[in-house]
Amino acid sequence: MSFIWDWINNTRPPLIAPELVSNLRDAKRVVVLTGAGISAESGVPTFREAQTGIWAEYNPEELATPYAFEKNPWRVWEWYTWRREMIEKKDPNDGHYALTEMQRRLLDQNAQFTLITQNIDGLHKMAGSKDVLELHGNIFRSRCTDLDCDEIVEYKDLKPTETPPPRCHKCNGMLRPDVVWFGEALPLDDLHKAMAASQKCDLFFSIGTSTLIQPAASLPIMALDADAVVVEINPIETLITKRVTYPIQGKAGNILPKLVAGTWD
Ligand code: BV8
Ligand code: ZN
C-alpha cells in the first residue's frame, strides 16, 4: 500500500510552492493583511464565530456600532469588557511569531515590510511585530466620547466605576472602546499608509480574513491590480481565492512558520 501513498505524496503539489519561497527571498516591498483567523489558534474566537454565554443571542455586527452604544452604552461596554478579559488571557501563536521573524529577516535584507491588521486584540504587538497598522483600533485602549476632548485611556489605567462605562478623568465624559465600529471611518493616517503600501508592494499576504469587511477587503485587490504576487492563507475559500497567485489552504499557525523556515533557514 505504501507505493500508493508515495505516489500521492510525490504527485501532490507542495503546500508551499518553491516559487513562493524565491518570491519572498527576493521581495523588496512586502505587505501582510491579517484578520481574525490569525488569532484563532490563540483561542480568540473569529468575528463570525458564534458568541457564547450571555452574548450568544447577540450579533457582533449589531453590537459593534455607534447606534448600539448610544442606545445602551452599558451593554456595549460590558460586551467589550467580556471580550477584553477573554483576550488578555490569550497569547500570540506561531503564526504571529512567524510574521515577527519575517519582518526581521526582510528588514535585514533592506526590504520594506508593512503589517496591517483588522484585529483589535493586540497579539501582533505582543509577538514583537513593529509599526503594526491596527486599522480597526485596539480593545485595550479607550477614548473619551466628548467631542472637545481627545483623551485616550489604556485599559490598565481605567478606574473601575459602579456603573459602566467609566468616565474620562480629564472632562468626566463617557469613555468608549478605542475601536472602529461599523459605519465609522477608519483612522485615516493608517488607512492611507495601508493603501499606499498595498498599491506599491511586490508581494502581498492575505491571512485569516474572510475579505468581507470594507475598506480593508479592498487592499488585496489593490495589490492584485498593481500586479503584485498575492498569497492567501486560509483553511477555506474566500471572495479572492480564485484571483490570488498562491491560494494556500491551511492554518496560519502551521503554514507561516514553515514558509519562514523554508525561506531563511
Ligand atoms: C466604513 C472592530 C465608512 C470592532 C470591526 C464599502 C466601502 C466602505 C464601507 C462599506 C462598504 N460596504 C459595506 C461597508 C460598511 C462596512 C462593511 O464592510 N460591512 C460589511 C458587513 C459588508 N464597513 C464599515 O462600516 C467600516 N467603516 O467603511 O466607514 C465611512 C467613511 C467616512 C466616514 C464615515 C464612515 C468599518 C469596518 C470596521 C468594523 N469593525 N472590528 C470589533 O471588533 O468589535 S470589523 C471586525 O470584522 C473585526 O475587526 C474583524 O477582524 C473584521 C473582519 O472580519 P475577519 O477578520 O475577516 O474575520 P472573520 O471572522 O470574518 O473571518 C476569519 C477568517 O479566518 C475566515 O475566513 C476563516 O476561514 C479564517 N480562519 C479561521 N481560522 C484560521 C483562519 N485563517 C488562517 N488560519 C486559521 N487558523
Ligand atoms: Zn474627556
XYZ file of C-alpha atoms and ligand atoms in Angstrom:
346
model
C 0.000 0.000 0.000
C 2.945 2.366 0.708
C 3.730 2.782 -3.030
C 0.253 4.366 -3.443
C 0.954 6.847 -0.603
C 4.381 7.565 -2.087
C 2.763 8.203 -5.468
C 0.126 10.510 -3.912
C 2.756 12.382 -1.883
C 5.063 12.785 -4.847
C 2.348 13.953 -7.235
C 0.517 16.220 -4.772
C 1.796 19.800 -5.255
C 3.709 21.056 -2.187
C 1.562 23.203 0.125
C 4.176 25.971 -0.228
C 5.335 26.378 -3.819
C 9.147 26.682 -4.209
C 8.498 29.717 -6.451
C 6.809 31.463 -3.481
C 9.939 30.889 -1.373
C 12.063 32.631 -4.016
C 9.462 35.433 -4.362
C 9.755 36.014 -0.616
C 13.558 35.771 -0.563
C 13.844 38.325 -3.420
C 10.959 40.584 -2.302
C 11.607 44.317 -1.933
C 8.207 45.522 -0.594
C 6.064 43.027 1.354
C 2.594 43.749 2.777
C 0.710 41.447 5.153
C -3.010 41.887 5.934
C -4.371 39.785 8.799
C -7.885 39.148 10.068
C -9.436 37.310 12.972
C -8.230 33.953 11.594
C -4.602 34.541 12.612
C -5.712 34.771 16.248
C -7.966 31.691 16.021
C -5.111 29.369 17.096
C -4.553 31.594 20.135
C -8.101 30.776 21.159
C -9.586 34.166 20.213
C -12.941 33.462 18.502
C -13.133 34.858 14.969
C -15.616 37.623 14.311
C -18.079 35.358 12.563
C -17.891 32.505 15.073
C -20.926 32.147 17.283
C -20.669 34.070 20.509
C -21.026 32.218 23.797
C -22.645 32.728 27.188
C -24.887 35.740 27.711
C -23.685 37.174 24.367
C -24.801 34.117 22.348
C -28.028 35.837 21.346
C -26.290 38.951 20.053
C -24.841 39.506 16.554
C -21.415 41.234 16.820
C -22.245 43.399 13.830
C -25.204 44.815 15.783
C -23.204 45.484 18.949
C -20.129 46.973 17.219
C -21.962 50.142 16.127
C -22.260 53.757 17.394
C -26.039 53.279 17.443
C -25.805 50.304 19.849
C -23.514 52.335 22.139
C -25.797 55.369 22.067
C -28.846 53.200 22.778
C -27.250 51.152 25.559
C -23.680 52.211 26.451
C -23.674 49.873 29.469
C -24.399 46.746 27.364
C -21.812 47.580 24.673
C -19.176 48.409 27.307
C -19.910 45.103 29.114
C -19.548 43.200 25.793
C -16.104 44.726 25.246
C -15.130 44.037 28.876
C -16.120 40.379 28.388
C -14.048 40.190 25.167
C -11.114 42.102 26.696
C -10.977 39.831 29.758
C -11.067 36.774 27.462
C -8.403 38.130 25.080
C -5.991 39.232 27.827
C -5.666 35.560 28.846
C -4.527 34.616 25.309
C -1.013 34.557 23.871
C 0.318 35.053 20.360
C 0.611 31.807 18.375
C 3.249 30.501 15.941
C 1.608 32.447 13.125
C 2.115 35.784 14.927
C 5.723 34.910 15.797
C 6.476 33.808 12.222
C 5.376 37.257 10.984
C 7.646 38.918 13.554
C 10.545 36.816 12.208
C 9.536 37.593 8.586
C 9.655 41.332 9.391
C 13.107 40.957 10.989
C 14.523 38.964 8.059
C 13.132 41.318 5.410
C 14.414 44.426 7.219
C 17.831 42.697 7.464
C 17.843 42.432 3.657
C 16.771 46.097 3.306
C 13.285 45.169 2.097
C 10.168 47.045 3.238
C 7.581 45.254 5.397
C 4.097 46.564 6.300
C 1.854 44.625 8.696
C -1.808 45.652 8.550
C -4.339 44.046 10.868
C -8.123 44.200 11.213
C -7.776 42.637 14.654
C -8.187 44.613 17.863
C -6.541 42.005 20.147
C -3.003 43.450 20.176
C -1.435 39.985 19.664
C 0.849 41.093 16.784
C 2.483 43.743 19.025
C 2.697 41.213 21.864
C 4.544 38.842 19.479
C 7.103 41.598 18.769
C 5.873 42.944 15.411
C 6.758 46.617 14.965
C 4.768 49.520 13.429
C 1.581 47.470 13.159
C -1.253 49.314 11.382
C -4.293 48.479 13.549
C -6.993 49.575 11.094
C -9.871 48.733 13.462
C -8.264 50.020 16.692
C -7.313 48.180 19.850
C -9.581 46.711 22.547
C -7.051 47.603 25.282
C -7.457 51.326 24.631
C -10.475 53.528 25.440
C -11.208 57.055 24.297
C -13.356 59.928 25.536
C -16.656 60.476 23.723
C -16.663 64.225 24.446
C -16.025 65.901 21.079
C -13.818 68.577 22.669
C -11.686 66.020 24.483
C -9.187 63.652 22.866
C -8.243 61.694 25.950
C -7.054 58.130 25.331
C -7.025 55.811 28.358
C -5.130 52.492 28.398
C -7.176 49.613 29.878
C -4.671 49.193 32.731
C -5.284 52.835 33.789
C -9.080 52.566 33.806
C -10.690 53.444 37.123
C -13.493 50.941 37.705
C -16.882 52.590 38.266
C -20.018 51.169 39.763
C -21.993 51.631 36.571
C -20.008 51.321 33.348
C -18.990 52.959 31.067
C -16.155 54.599 33.074
C -15.690 58.361 32.913
C -12.831 60.392 31.468
C -10.551 61.691 34.265
C -9.940 64.884 32.220
C -13.513 66.033 31.453
C -15.735 63.374 33.061
C -17.108 62.448 29.602
C -18.167 58.851 28.919
C -15.342 56.549 27.730
C -15.802 54.123 24.806
C -13.599 51.348 23.410
C -10.990 52.806 21.020
C -12.109 50.543 18.156
C -13.698 51.301 14.763
C -17.384 50.407 14.723
C -19.431 49.608 11.618
C -20.347 52.853 9.902
C -17.331 54.651 11.390
C -14.314 55.875 9.448
C -11.032 54.042 9.866
C -8.022 56.009 11.218
C -7.188 57.969 8.046
C -3.417 58.094 8.505
C -3.131 54.294 8.959
C -5.624 53.610 6.152
C -3.691 55.809 3.725
C -0.408 54.084 4.700
C -2.080 50.678 4.190
C -3.464 51.652 0.776
C -0.189 53.183 -0.417
C 1.784 50.096 0.660
C -0.744 47.731 -0.996
C -0.565 49.668 -4.282
C 3.259 49.580 -4.351
C 4.143 46.143 -2.966
C 5.629 43.255 -4.939
C 4.340 40.587 -2.539
C 1.040 40.699 -0.565
C -0.186 38.164 2.020
C -3.901 37.982 2.964
C -4.012 35.847 6.113
C -7.036 34.717 8.149
C -9.608 37.110 6.769
C -12.932 36.424 5.113
C -12.260 39.564 2.991
C -15.809 40.746 3.670
C -15.195 43.899 5.688
C -14.543 47.074 3.754
C -12.420 49.037 3.174
C -9.762 46.525 4.422
C -11.044 43.877 1.977
C -10.049 46.143 -0.939
C -6.355 46.043 -0.007
C -5.570 42.641 -1.615
C -7.472 43.777 -4.707
C -5.268 46.894 -4.898
C -2.213 44.614 -4.748
C -3.601 42.353 -7.494
C -4.393 45.412 -9.651
C -0.781 46.539 -9.144
C 0.429 43.137 -10.454
C 1.834 42.064 -7.099
C 2.196 38.389 -6.233
C -0.691 37.741 -3.804
C -0.757 34.854 -1.309
C -3.838 33.830 0.657
C -3.585 31.634 3.770
C -6.991 30.447 4.937
C -8.487 26.981 5.611
C -11.480 27.861 3.447
C -12.140 29.698 0.182
C -12.910 33.416 0.265
C -14.021 36.002 -2.285
C -10.423 36.438 -3.521
C -9.189 32.825 -3.522
C -9.747 32.359 -7.259
C -7.808 35.554 -8.062
C -4.679 35.150 -5.907
C -1.328 33.851 -7.183
C -0.839 31.320 -4.353
C -4.032 30.135 -2.574
C -2.731 28.133 0.412
C -5.489 26.201 2.121
C -4.284 25.843 5.697
C -3.937 27.338 9.138
C -1.710 30.382 9.620
C -0.010 28.864 12.678
C 1.024 25.865 10.580
C 1.856 27.458 7.207
C 3.709 30.637 8.235
C 6.465 29.008 10.351
C 7.128 26.515 7.512
C 7.300 29.349 4.955
C 9.683 31.475 7.054
C 11.900 28.488 7.919
C 11.912 27.331 4.290
C 12.908 30.812 3.100
C 15.631 31.805 5.526
C 16.820 28.740 7.489
C -16.554 52.372 6.913
C -13.732 46.421 15.323
C -17.223 54.451 6.028
C -14.898 46.291 16.222
C -14.506 45.742 13.102
C -17.833 49.505 1.042
C -16.923 50.504 1.322
C -16.828 51.039 2.606
C -17.653 50.543 3.635
C -18.541 49.541 3.347
C -18.638 49.024 2.069
N -19.589 48.065 2.089
C -20.075 47.955 3.354
C -19.480 48.840 4.126
C -19.776 49.039 5.552
C -18.956 48.151 6.478
C -18.761 46.758 5.976
O -17.699 46.427 5.450
N -19.770 45.938 6.169
C -19.673 44.547 5.798
C -20.547 43.726 6.747
C -20.090 44.413 4.342
N -17.670 48.768 6.739
C -17.607 49.684 7.720
O -18.571 50.065 8.337
C -16.233 50.279 8.011
N -16.379 51.693 8.041
O -16.463 51.892 5.837
O -16.901 53.666 7.161
C -17.115 55.858 6.472
C -16.201 56.681 5.817
C -16.125 58.007 6.203
C -16.916 58.491 7.257
C -17.789 57.636 7.925
C -17.904 56.307 7.524
C -15.740 49.861 9.380
C -15.454 48.396 9.418
C -14.751 48.033 10.739
C -15.705 47.327 11.662
N -15.012 46.921 12.889
N -13.846 45.443 14.231
C -14.897 44.980 16.970
O -14.143 44.052 16.612
O -15.672 44.895 17.945
S -14.602 44.574 11.884
C -14.425 43.005 12.515
O -14.524 42.155 11.374
C -13.087 42.603 13.125
O -12.132 43.629 13.147
C -12.604 41.502 12.180
O -11.237 41.409 12.080
C -13.187 42.025 10.950
C -13.152 41.334 9.673
O -13.502 40.039 9.808
P -12.297 38.982 9.612
O -11.093 39.485 10.290
O -12.202 38.637 8.198
O -12.832 37.841 10.471
P -13.889 36.768 10.025
O -14.366 36.134 11.262
O -14.844 37.354 9.067
O -13.022 35.714 9.165
C -11.982 34.982 9.774
C -11.322 34.196 8.658
O -10.230 33.467 9.205
C -12.241 33.173 7.999
O -12.137 33.298 6.598
C -11.669 31.821 8.464
O -11.799 30.827 7.477
C -10.228 32.162 8.686
N -9.526 31.308 9.655
C -10.053 30.675 10.727
N -9.049 30.026 11.381
C -7.895 30.283 10.706
C -8.192 31.104 9.610
N -7.258 31.539 8.748
C -5.984 31.152 8.959
N -5.608 30.356 9.994
C -6.539 29.912 10.867
N -6.169 29.113 11.882
Zn -12.641 63.639 28.203
